[in-house]
Amino acid sequence: QVQLVESGGGLVQSGGSLRLSCAASGSIFSIYAMGWYRQAPGTERELVATINNFGSTDYADSVKGRFTVSRDNAKNAAYLQMNSLKPEDTAVYYCNADVRPYSDTTYRTLYWGPGTQVTVSS
């Protein structure tokens, strides 16, 4: 089993910054892609940013130039640096990880964290 825990959320004024962290633990041989998603009240969960095990990244158009995703493979961790925050960035932010749990098998499972609240005041 694998656990993901997000941290770093909170309340910030418009224009401010936050850095989210996601730590994975448990039965992990390797992690392929890690991603950040968000869900605001009354909306569907949407992609924010992803990063694969080679360091290639992808961003939603709404956050390009403001958010930066990174990861530390040695720590099984991912980060989301959020700058120039806007009220419309307010949401619960979730981390996920595409995990290969054992070296003797090639199957992978997608795990999700419980989320961390980000609130941006105007």
PDB file of C-alpha atoms in Angstrom:
ATOM      1  CA  GLN A   1       0.000   0.000   0.000  1.00  0.00           C
ATOM      2  CA  VAL A   2       1.081   3.558  -0.709  1.00  0.00           C
ATOM      3  CA  GLN A   3       0.153   6.746   1.115  1.00  0.00           C
ATOM      4  CA  LEU A   4       0.337  10.270  -0.251  1.00  0.00           C
ATOM      5  CA  VAL A   5       0.157  13.306   2.001  1.00  0.00           C
ATOM      6  CA  GLU A   6      -0.066  16.896   0.803  1.00  0.00           C
ATOM      7  CA  SER A   7       0.999  19.870   2.898  1.00  0.00           C
ATOM      8  CA  GLY A   8       1.596  23.587   2.533  1.00  0.00           C
ATOM      9  CA  GLY A   9      -1.907  24.809   1.857  1.00  0.00           C
ATOM     10  CA  GLY A  10      -3.408  27.800   3.598  1.00  0.00           C
ATOM     11  CA  LEU A  11      -4.833  31.284   3.264  1.00  0.00           C
ATOM     12  CA  VAL A  12      -2.941  33.840   1.196  1.00  0.00           C
ATOM     13  CA  GLN A  13      -3.731  37.224  -0.300  1.00  0.00           C
ATOM     14  CA  SER A  14      -4.055  37.734  -4.028  1.00  0.00           C
ATOM     15  CA  GLY A  15      -0.604  38.067  -5.568  1.00  0.00           C
ATOM     16  CA  GLY A  16       0.999  35.960  -2.870  1.00  0.00           C
ATOM     17  CA  SER A  17       2.782  32.623  -3.025  1.00  0.00           C
ATOM     18  CA  LEU A  18       2.494  29.160  -1.544  1.00  0.00           C
ATOM     19  CA  ARG A  19       4.538  25.989  -1.936  1.00  0.00           C
ATOM     20  CA  LEU A  20       2.740  22.684  -1.749  1.00  0.00           C
ATOM     21  CA  SER A  21       4.510  19.433  -0.960  1.00  0.00           C
ATOM     22  CA  CYS A  22       3.449  15.852  -1.622  1.00  0.00           C
ATOM     23  CA  ALA A  23       5.202  12.971   0.113  1.00  0.00           C
ATOM     24  CA  ALA A  24       4.691   9.346  -0.919  1.00  0.00           C
ATOM     25  CA  SER A  25       5.464   6.437   1.397  1.00  0.00           C
ATOM     26  CA  GLY A  26       4.901   2.688   1.580  1.00  0.00           C
ATOM     27  CA  SER A  27       5.546  -0.030  -0.992  1.00  0.00           C
ATOM     28  CA  ILE A  28       7.354   1.940  -3.689  1.00  0.00           C
ATOM     29  CA  PHE A  29       9.856   0.591  -6.202  1.00  0.00           C
ATOM     30  CA  SER A  30       9.535   3.552  -8.523  1.00  0.00           C
ATOM     31  CA  ILE A  31       7.184   6.416  -9.293  1.00  0.00           C
ATOM     32  CA  TYR A  32       6.449   7.394 -12.859  1.00  0.00           C
ATOM     33  CA  ALA A  33       4.366  10.516 -13.204  1.00  0.00           C
ATOM     34  CA  MET A  34       3.273  12.669 -10.297  1.00  0.00           C
ATOM     35  CA  GLY A  35       0.558  15.222 -10.675  1.00  0.00           C
ATOM     36  CA  TRP A  36      -1.258  18.072  -9.025  1.00  0.00           C
ATOM     37  CA  TYR A  37      -4.987  18.541  -9.489  1.00  0.00           C
ATOM     38  CA  ARG A  38      -7.486  20.888  -7.905  1.00  0.00           C
ATOM     39  CA  GLN A  39     -11.189  21.015  -7.259  1.00  0.00           C
ATOM     40  CA  ALA A  40     -13.186  24.101  -6.376  1.00  0.00           C
ATOM     41  CA  PRO A  41     -16.689  23.817  -4.869  1.00  0.00           C
ATOM     42  CA  GLY A  42     -19.261  22.859  -7.494  1.00  0.00           C
ATOM     43  CA  THR A  43     -16.658  22.045 -10.127  1.00  0.00           C
ATOM     44  CA  GLU A  44     -14.930  18.943 -11.398  1.00  0.00           C
ATOM     45  CA  ARG A  45     -11.378  18.067 -10.452  1.00  0.00           C
ATOM     46  CA  GLU A  46      -8.977  19.556 -12.982  1.00  0.00           C
ATOM     47  CA  LEU A  47      -5.359  19.070 -13.912  1.00  0.00           C
ATOM     48  CA  VAL A  48      -2.932  21.695 -12.631  1.00  0.00           C
ATOM     49  CA  ALA A  49       0.482  20.240 -13.460  1.00  0.00           C
ATOM     50  CA  THR A  50       2.257  16.943 -13.983  1.00  0.00           C
ATOM     51  CA  ILE A  51       5.875  15.812 -13.968  1.00  0.00           C
ATOM     52  CA  ASN A  52       7.205  12.463 -15.099  1.00  0.00           C
ATOM     53  CA  ASN A  53      10.231  10.539 -13.885  1.00  0.00           C
ATOM     54  CA  PHE A  54      12.396  12.196 -16.559  1.00  0.00           C
ATOM     55  CA  GLY A  55      11.429  15.651 -15.337  1.00  0.00           C
ATOM     56  CA  SER A  56       9.158  16.538 -18.232  1.00  0.00           C
ATOM     57  CA  THR A  57       6.352  18.822 -17.135  1.00  0.00           C
ATOM     58  CA  ASP A  58       2.918  19.846 -18.330  1.00  0.00           C
ATOM     59  CA  TYR A  59       0.700  22.654 -17.074  1.00  0.00           C
ATOM     60  CA  ALA A  60      -2.855  23.819 -17.370  1.00  0.00           C
ATOM     61  CA  ASP A  61      -3.040  27.002 -19.423  1.00  0.00           C
ATOM     62  CA  SER A  62      -4.505  28.862 -16.447  1.00  0.00           C
ATOM     63  CA  VAL A  63      -1.349  28.381 -14.357  1.00  0.00           C
ATOM     64  CA  LYS A  64       1.429  28.556 -16.965  1.00  0.00           C
ATOM     65  CA  GLY A  65       4.047  31.115 -15.996  1.00  0.00           C
ATOM     66  CA  ARG A  66       2.819  31.255 -12.393  1.00  0.00           C
ATOM     67  CA  PHE A  67       3.141  27.684 -11.075  1.00  0.00           C
ATOM     68  CA  THR A  68       6.176  25.404 -11.173  1.00  0.00           C
ATOM     69  CA  VAL A  69       6.081  21.669 -10.503  1.00  0.00           C
ATOM     70  CA  SER A  70       9.171  19.777  -9.370  1.00  0.00           C
ATOM     71  CA  ARG A  71      10.048  16.479  -7.722  1.00  0.00           C
ATOM     72  CA  ASP A  72      12.709  14.804  -5.643  1.00  0.00           C
ATOM     73  CA  ASN A  73      12.919  11.173  -6.736  1.00  0.00           C
ATOM     74  CA  ALA A  74      15.125  10.218  -3.802  1.00  0.00           C
ATOM     75  CA  LYS A  75      12.443  11.406  -1.396  1.00  0.00           C
ATOM     76  CA  ASN A  76       9.447  10.201  -3.454  1.00  0.00           C
ATOM     77  CA  ALA A  77       8.162  13.751  -3.252  1.00  0.00           C
ATOM     78  CA  ALA A  78       6.671  16.379  -5.534  1.00  0.00           C
ATOM     79  CA  TYR A  79       6.254  20.103  -5.074  1.00  0.00           C
ATOM     80  CA  LEU A  80       4.122  22.844  -6.526  1.00  0.00           C
ATOM     81  CA  GLN A  81       5.424  26.399  -6.255  1.00  0.00           C
ATOM     82  CA  MET A  82       2.507  28.762  -6.767  1.00  0.00           C
ATOM     83  CA  ASN A  83       3.223  32.429  -7.400  1.00  0.00           C
ATOM     84  CA  SER A  84       1.016  35.368  -8.316  1.00  0.00           C
ATOM     85  CA  LEU A  85      -1.963  33.588  -6.819  1.00  0.00           C
ATOM     86  CA  LYS A  86      -5.447  34.678  -7.809  1.00  0.00           C
ATOM     87  CA  PRO A  87      -8.808  34.191  -6.081  1.00  0.00           C
ATOM     88  CA  GLU A  88      -9.764  31.753  -8.843  1.00  0.00           C
ATOM     89  CA  ASP A  89      -6.920  29.491  -7.706  1.00  0.00           C
ATOM     90  CA  THR A  90      -8.919  28.780  -4.540  1.00  0.00           C
ATOM     91  CA  ALA A  91      -9.540  25.031  -4.364  1.00  0.00           C
ATOM     92  CA  VAL A  92      -8.589  21.804  -2.676  1.00  0.00           C
ATOM     93  CA  TYR A  93      -5.312  20.684  -4.230  1.00  0.00           C
ATOM     94  CA  TYR A  94      -4.646  16.978  -4.665  1.00  0.00           C
ATOM     95  CA  CYS A  95      -1.475  15.108  -5.463  1.00  0.00           C
ATOM     96  CA  ASN A  96      -1.346  11.798  -7.304  1.00  0.00           C
ATOM     97  CA  ALA A  97       1.398   9.342  -8.121  1.00  0.00           C
ATOM     98  CA  ASP A  98       1.694   6.527 -10.663  1.00  0.00           C
ATOM     99  CA  VAL A  99       3.498   3.914  -8.577  1.00  0.00           C
ATOM    100  CA  ARG A 100       5.230   0.660  -9.444  1.00  0.00           C
ATOM    101  CA  PRO A 101       5.301  -1.057  -6.058  1.00  0.00           C
ATOM    102  CA  TYR A 102       7.711  -3.938  -6.620  1.00  0.00           C
ATOM    103  CA  SER A 103      10.699  -4.652  -8.826  1.00  0.00           C
ATOM    104  CA  ASP A 104       9.457  -8.110  -9.806  1.00  0.00           C
ATOM    105  CA  THR A 105       6.259  -6.856 -11.391  1.00  0.00           C
ATOM    106  CA  THR A 106       5.467  -4.212 -13.967  1.00  0.00           C
ATOM    107  CA  TYR A 107       1.957  -3.307 -12.860  1.00  0.00           C
ATOM    108  CA  ARG A 108       1.355   0.206 -11.584  1.00  0.00           C
ATOM    109  CA  THR A 109      -1.334   1.832  -9.480  1.00  0.00           C
ATOM    110  CA  LEU A 110      -2.460   5.445  -9.295  1.00  0.00           C
ATOM    111  CA  TYR A 111      -2.706   6.784  -5.753  1.00  0.00           C
ATOM    112  CA  TRP A 112      -4.222  10.034  -4.510  1.00  0.00           C
ATOM    113  CA  GLY A 113      -3.639  12.122  -1.426  1.00  0.00           C
ATOM    114  CA  PRO A 114      -6.481  13.508   0.737  1.00  0.00           C
ATOM    115  CA  GLY A 115      -5.915  17.074  -0.482  1.00  0.00           C
ATOM    116  CA  THR A 116      -4.913  20.399   1.009  1.00  0.00           C
ATOM    117  CA  GLN A 117      -7.013  23.570   0.962  1.00  0.00           C
ATOM    118  CA  VAL A 118      -5.684  26.677  -0.763  1.00  0.00           C
ATOM    119  CA  THR A 119      -7.664  29.877  -0.290  1.00  0.00           C
ATOM    120  CA  VAL A 120      -6.711  33.105  -2.045  1.00  0.00           C
ATOM    121  CA  SER A 121      -8.395  36.249  -0.772  1.00  0.00           C
ATOM    122  CA  SER A 122      -8.967  39.290  -2.978  1.00  0.00           C
TER     123      SER A 122
END
